[in-house]
Amino acid sequence: LAVGGVGGAWWAGTAGETAPPVVAQAELEPLPGWDATAQARVHEADDGTRELVLVLEGGETDGAFREVWLIDRDVTRLVSLGILEGSEGSFTVPTDLDLSDFAVVDVSAEPPDGDPAHSGDSIVRGLLDT
């Protein structure tokens, strides 16, 4: 049985590897003006460290970079996890961050202006199912 799309790319990259269990996942949908989709999964190792793995399809930017965020359910507080280079990336989730509260995964287009704040231009966004 062949699996295509993002799911196929997801599993092709993990063939033969034993990943820590998935403790949360999300399907990310495009925001207005963007043609993109993404999948996010949070793995938790035996030592309690967590890693968010994100696979993005589409969402190319001209001159901007793509930043991955976790945002609280009220969409008032956010934490940057880092810059997505290419279409797939892994990001360490801070140990003190409660994923039941910071359950929104967001990828934004960020201009190279030196401002560390969210640009307000989200490419995709989705809610973690924990």
Short mmCIF file of C-alpha atoms in Angstrom, two decimals:
data_model
loop_
_atom_site.label_atom_id
_atom_site.label_comp_id
_atom_site.label_asym_id
_atom_site.label_seq_id
_atom_site.Cartn_x
_atom_site.Cartn_y
_atom_site.Cartn_z
CA LEU A 1 0.00 0.00 0.00
CA ALA A 2 1.52 3.30 -1.08
CA VAL A 3 1.00 6.46 0.93
CA GLY A 4 1.32 9.78 -0.88
CA GLY A 5 1.58 13.45 -0.05
CA VAL A 6 2.86 14.75 3.25
CA GLY A 7 2.12 11.45 5.01
CA GLY A 8 4.30 9.55 2.57
CA ALA A 9 7.16 12.01 2.98
CA TRP A 10 6.72 11.81 6.75
CA TRP A 11 7.13 8.04 6.97
CA ALA A 12 9.77 7.78 4.24
CA GLY A 13 12.08 9.93 6.37
CA THR A 14 11.62 7.69 9.41
CA ALA A 15 11.96 4.27 7.78
CA GLY A 16 14.18 2.02 9.88
CA GLU A 17 14.34 4.48 12.77
CA THR A 18 12.57 4.09 16.10
CA ALA A 19 11.12 7.49 17.03
CA PRO A 20 9.92 8.25 20.55
CA PRO A 21 6.14 8.01 20.99
CA VAL A 22 3.90 10.73 19.56
CA VAL A 23 2.18 12.63 22.40
CA ALA A 24 0.46 15.29 20.27
CA GLN A 25 -0.20 15.98 16.60
CA ALA A 26 -1.85 18.57 14.38
CA GLU A 27 -2.91 19.13 10.80
CA LEU A 28 -2.07 22.73 9.88
CA GLU A 29 -4.30 24.56 7.41
CA PRO A 30 -3.43 27.59 5.27
CA LEU A 31 -4.42 31.07 6.34
CA PRO A 32 -5.88 33.55 3.82
CA GLY A 33 -3.49 34.34 1.00
CA TRP A 34 -1.43 31.15 1.38
CA ASP A 35 -1.45 27.82 -0.44
CA ALA A 36 0.15 25.41 2.02
CA THR A 37 -0.54 22.56 4.42
CA ALA A 38 1.53 20.99 7.17
CA GLN A 39 1.66 18.22 9.72
CA ALA A 40 3.15 18.57 13.18
CA ARG A 41 3.91 15.80 15.65
CA VAL A 42 5.36 16.07 19.13
CA HIS A 43 7.52 13.15 20.25
CA GLU A 44 8.46 12.61 23.90
CA ALA A 45 11.62 10.69 24.79
CA ASP A 46 12.00 8.52 27.87
CA ASP A 47 13.86 11.36 29.62
CA GLY A 48 10.89 13.73 29.13
CA THR A 49 12.41 15.85 26.37
CA ARG A 50 9.97 16.73 23.62
CA GLU A 51 10.55 17.47 19.97
CA LEU A 52 8.10 18.96 17.48
CA VAL A 53 8.62 17.63 13.96
CA LEU A 54 6.98 19.69 11.23
CA VAL A 55 6.52 18.88 7.54
CA LEU A 56 5.30 21.77 5.36
CA GLU A 57 4.03 21.57 1.79
CA GLY A 58 3.93 24.90 -0.04
CA GLY A 59 4.24 28.23 1.73
CA GLU A 60 7.25 29.45 -0.21
CA THR A 61 8.26 33.01 0.65
CA ASP A 62 10.17 35.62 -1.34
CA GLY A 63 12.95 37.00 0.84
CA ALA A 64 11.21 36.13 4.14
CA PHE A 65 12.01 33.19 6.37
CA ARG A 66 9.54 30.81 8.03
CA GLU A 67 9.36 30.71 11.81
CA VAL A 68 7.65 27.99 13.88
CA TRP A 69 5.66 29.04 16.94
CA LEU A 70 3.61 27.52 19.75
CA ILE A 71 0.76 29.82 20.76
CA ASP A 72 -1.63 29.58 23.71
CA ARG A 73 -5.30 28.73 23.10
CA ASP A 74 -6.32 32.38 23.62
CA VAL A 75 -3.78 33.40 20.93
CA THR A 76 -2.25 36.00 23.27
CA ARG A 77 1.07 34.39 24.29
CA LEU A 78 3.56 32.75 21.95
CA VAL A 79 6.91 31.00 22.00
CA SER A 80 9.22 30.77 19.00
CA LEU A 81 10.64 27.31 18.41
CA GLY A 82 12.94 28.36 15.58
CA ILE A 83 13.34 28.83 11.85
CA LEU A 84 12.09 26.23 9.38
CA GLU A 85 14.68 25.67 6.68
CA GLY A 86 13.36 23.63 3.78
CA SER A 87 10.14 21.72 4.07
CA GLU A 88 10.85 19.69 7.23
CA GLY A 89 12.30 20.56 10.62
CA SER A 90 12.66 19.36 14.21
CA PHE A 91 12.36 21.75 17.15
CA THR A 92 12.91 21.26 20.86
CA VAL A 93 9.82 22.06 22.95
CA PRO A 94 10.74 23.86 26.21
CA THR A 95 10.35 21.50 29.17
CA ASP A 96 8.20 23.94 31.15
CA LEU A 97 5.73 24.56 28.30
CA ASP A 98 2.28 23.01 28.85
CA LEU A 99 1.08 21.72 25.47
CA SER A 100 -2.52 21.57 26.66
CA ASP A 101 -2.32 25.39 26.93
CA PHE A 102 0.21 26.17 24.15
CA ALA A 103 -1.64 23.93 21.69
CA VAL A 104 -1.61 26.13 18.57
CA VAL A 105 1.18 25.39 16.06
CA ASP A 106 1.85 28.31 13.70
CA VAL A 107 4.30 28.90 10.87
CA SER A 108 4.77 32.55 9.95
CA ALA A 109 6.49 34.43 7.14
CA GLU A 110 9.04 36.72 8.79
CA PRO A 111 10.78 39.58 6.98
CA PRO A 112 14.54 39.92 7.62
CA ASP A 113 14.01 43.14 9.60
CA GLY A 114 15.64 42.16 12.91
CA ASP A 115 12.29 42.27 14.78
CA PRO A 116 11.91 39.03 16.81
CA ALA A 117 8.12 39.49 17.19
CA HIS A 118 5.60 37.53 15.13
CA SER A 119 4.99 39.37 11.85
CA GLY A 120 1.25 38.72 11.93
CA ASP A 121 1.56 36.90 8.58
CA SER A 122 0.82 33.24 9.35
CA ILE A 123 1.22 30.71 6.57
CA VAL A 124 -0.41 27.71 8.30
CA ARG A 125 -1.93 27.09 11.71
CA GLY A 126 -3.41 24.13 13.57
CA LEU A 127 -4.38 22.85 17.00
CA LEU A 128 -2.44 20.03 18.67
CA ASP A 129 -4.51 17.01 19.62
CA THR A 130 -2.91 15.96 22.92
#
